[in-house]
Amino acid sequence: MEQIVNLLINGLATGMLIFLLAAGLTLIFGLMDVLNFAHGGFFAWGAYSGIWFYGVTGQYVLAILFAMFVGLVLGALTEKLIIKPVYGNHIQQILITLGFMLVLSELLKVIWGPNQLPAHAPEWLSGSWLIGDIIIIKYRVFIIVVGLIAFFTIHFILKKTRIGLIVRAGVMNKEMVEAMGIHIQKIFMLVFMVGASLAALSGLLLAPYSGVIYAEMGMDFAILAFIVVVIGGMGSFTGSLLAAILVGLSGSFMAYYVSELSIAVNMLLMILVLIFRPQGLFYGKG
Amino acid sequence: MGMLNNRMNLFVIIVGLLLFLLPFIYESRTLLILLTQIFIFAIFAMSYDLLLGYTGIVSFGHAMFFGIGAYSTGIILHRMESTIFTVLLSLLVGILLSLVISILVGFLTLRLKSHFFAMLTLAFASLFLVVAEKWRTLTYGNDGFTFPLPEFLRDRTYFYLVSLTFMIAIYFLLKRFTESPFGKVLVAIRENERRVESLGFHPLYYKVIASVVAGTTASISGSLYVLSLRFVNTSVFTMEMTLDALLMTIIGGVGTLIGPIIGSGLIEFAHHLLTDLASISPIFERWIIFFGILYILTVIFFPLGIVGTIRNRISGKGKKEKYAKKTVAG
């Protein structure tokens, strides 16, 4: 029982982290057909800059905000300098975003050195609760809560505001939105920035969870996010949450019971989805 | 084109001959090792060019085949006697494994759109990396293992000549392949896949064959790579390997075959020089960042790469510019 609850919480926490990364990826893709291979770079930059800021100021909440701000800035720069010049060319886009990923992670090594760095949760988030016989680690619950807050905030924006309406309409049919006189390029820039910021948030949240940060963490996690985007359906926001939880849970249970197979199972799931249901499992759910 | 082609062949043959004579004229162990490395990576990059430059396929998992060749050679020479026979056997095993896997992966993934294909190949390669890390009884995990070489390959000069021969042979074979009617169909697929289909060709079949040729060639380069190191570890399956091929091909010039060779020379030489500069400023330790930036600029401003841009200047045709912009633009 205790084991199952813990695995459940682990899986949900990992799922939330993947969701934060995948949410931006899926919206960017849905809106502009851009598959951003540099997305993992924002994730790693969020982790490094946030942990650095936390080390300097000692304020974890401020560090979270700082990492998200770094994500926003990086997102804006990337969109302007990297994505825009090759807009509309799929192969160039794929090539250039991967190249940028390389530059982003090498830059991290230039600034913070090539070795792994330690990362710790703040005092008030360390330790655990004891409920009955079950030990629940605080930080993991914290990740789940932050993930849910992010999900509901964005969900609210997408469903209840004018800008959300435009984004949803753009995912469905961007030519039509443009024909209505809306400058979709600006909306795209905004979505790109928010997506990058969420990725940075995810990276910072992961740092104390895994205990160390390293420059390649971006790519490692981005692969999971790609899997989630495919399973959830490209462009589907809710789908990416459901798929992320699925991948997180299957990862945590598999890692416990048959650890060799954990990544293979998620990959297999993605391959099956791509072959039999390329629009994704949760396609059409918003 | 014909004139240019003949001159090109002549050029390659002359440079090749000079390179063959080099170890007998100028004796430098470091240079020999560096050039050997360049030849091996040139083979890898040329195999990548076949996909990216000629067929218009972006694979992010090409390291998978490099690694298959590397581990086939490593494991066979580690477990069996090290003779010329086992070396050839290990090359053959790598080629056969790559053949089977590229057919399987190809049929699974090549019908997908470019985004999904790139993503899926990335995922497949990472799966191979995980297997190599976990299957410790066979691969010794991350640490890797060393293995003995047969007597005749231990000589650096001899190994240099072997690698050079491989590179030149593969260059001419791939050139022949890309200029064949089959190769023309590949280029047509890159230019406009739907039109090729409506002409009655079956693009998937052509793309799978292209990825088989690319995969088996990459496997040969992987085998040679570990032979040159006498050591193999999981790094052969990493994203960095694919990135190397990508940088060499794009910077050198896509769809030219000679471009990847030049790209390989450029990057390996720069690696060598810039690592020496690391004592001056630590930024040189991260030399690859310069190539990352160069690569991005190339994709935006010179999608033809070095060779393509120069060739364009010489032939002075505006027509080719458009054609090559499509190469990378799809």
PDB file of C-alpha atoms in Angstrom, chain B residues 50-51 54-55 57 107 110 173-190 196 201-214:
ATOM      1  CA  LEU B  50      22.692  10.586 -48.565  1.00  0.00           C
ATOM      2  CA  LEU B  51      19.666  11.002 -46.289  1.00  0.00           C
ATOM      3  CA  TYR B  54      19.880  13.689 -51.509  1.00  0.00           C
ATOM      4  CA  THR B  55      16.628  12.333 -50.152  1.00  0.00           C
ATOM      5  CA  ILE B  57      15.168  13.108 -44.815  1.00  0.00           C
ATOM      6  CA  PHE B 107       9.207   0.840 -42.696  1.00  0.00           C
ATOM      7  CA  LEU B 110       9.573   6.691 -43.079  1.00  0.00           C
ATOM      8  CA  LEU B 173      30.359   4.140 -54.644  1.00  0.00           C
ATOM      9  CA  LEU B 174      27.954   6.677 -53.145  1.00  0.00           C
ATOM     10  CA  LYS B 175      28.604   9.044 -56.034  1.00  0.00           C
ATOM     11  CA  ARG B 176      27.772   6.282 -58.475  1.00  0.00           C
ATOM     12  CA  PHE B 177      24.681   5.474 -56.432  1.00  0.00           C
ATOM     13  CA  THR B 178      23.410   9.044 -56.323  1.00  0.00           C
ATOM     14  CA  GLU B 179      23.986   9.550 -60.054  1.00  0.00           C
ATOM     15  CA  SER B 180      22.163   6.349 -60.972  1.00  0.00           C
ATOM     16  CA  PRO B 181      18.503   6.439 -62.046  1.00  0.00           C
ATOM     17  CA  PHE B 182      17.711   5.317 -58.512  1.00  0.00           C
ATOM     18  CA  GLY B 183      19.544   8.304 -57.079  1.00  0.00           C
ATOM     19  CA  LYS B 184      17.672  10.620 -59.415  1.00  0.00           C
ATOM     20  CA  VAL B 185      14.404   9.364 -57.966  1.00  0.00           C
ATOM     21  CA  LEU B 186      15.723  10.122 -54.481  1.00  0.00           C
ATOM     22  CA  VAL B 187      16.469  13.699 -55.488  1.00  0.00           C
ATOM     23  CA  ALA B 188      13.022  13.916 -57.049  1.00  0.00           C
ATOM     24  CA  ILE B 189      11.487  12.766 -53.764  1.00  0.00           C
ATOM     25  CA  ARG B 190      13.371  15.523 -51.977  1.00  0.00           C
ATOM     26  CA  VAL B 196       7.019  11.431 -57.667  1.00  0.00           C
ATOM     27  CA  PHE B 201       6.943   5.570 -58.089  1.00  0.00           C
ATOM     28  CA  HIS B 202       6.598   4.311 -54.573  1.00  0.00           C
ATOM     29  CA  PRO B 203       8.516   6.842 -52.420  1.00  0.00           C
ATOM     30  CA  LEU B 204       8.519   4.708 -49.284  1.00  0.00           C
ATOM     31  CA  TYR B 205      10.413   1.941 -51.058  1.00  0.00           C
ATOM     32  CA  TYR B 206      13.032   4.384 -52.326  1.00  0.00           C
ATOM     33  CA  LYS B 207      13.390   6.055 -48.964  1.00  0.00           C
ATOM     34  CA  VAL B 208      13.828   2.738 -47.176  1.00  0.00           C
ATOM     35  CA  ILE B 209      16.579   1.709 -49.611  1.00  0.00           C
ATOM     36  CA  ALA B 210      18.270   5.089 -49.117  1.00  0.00           C
ATOM     37  CA  SER B 211      18.196   4.644 -45.356  1.00  0.00           C
ATOM     38  CA  VAL B 212      19.534   1.091 -45.704  1.00  0.00           C
ATOM     39  CA  VAL B 213      22.504   2.313 -47.763  1.00  0.00           C
ATOM     40  CA  ALA B 214      23.071   5.182 -45.321  1.00  0.00           C
TER      41      ALA B 214
END
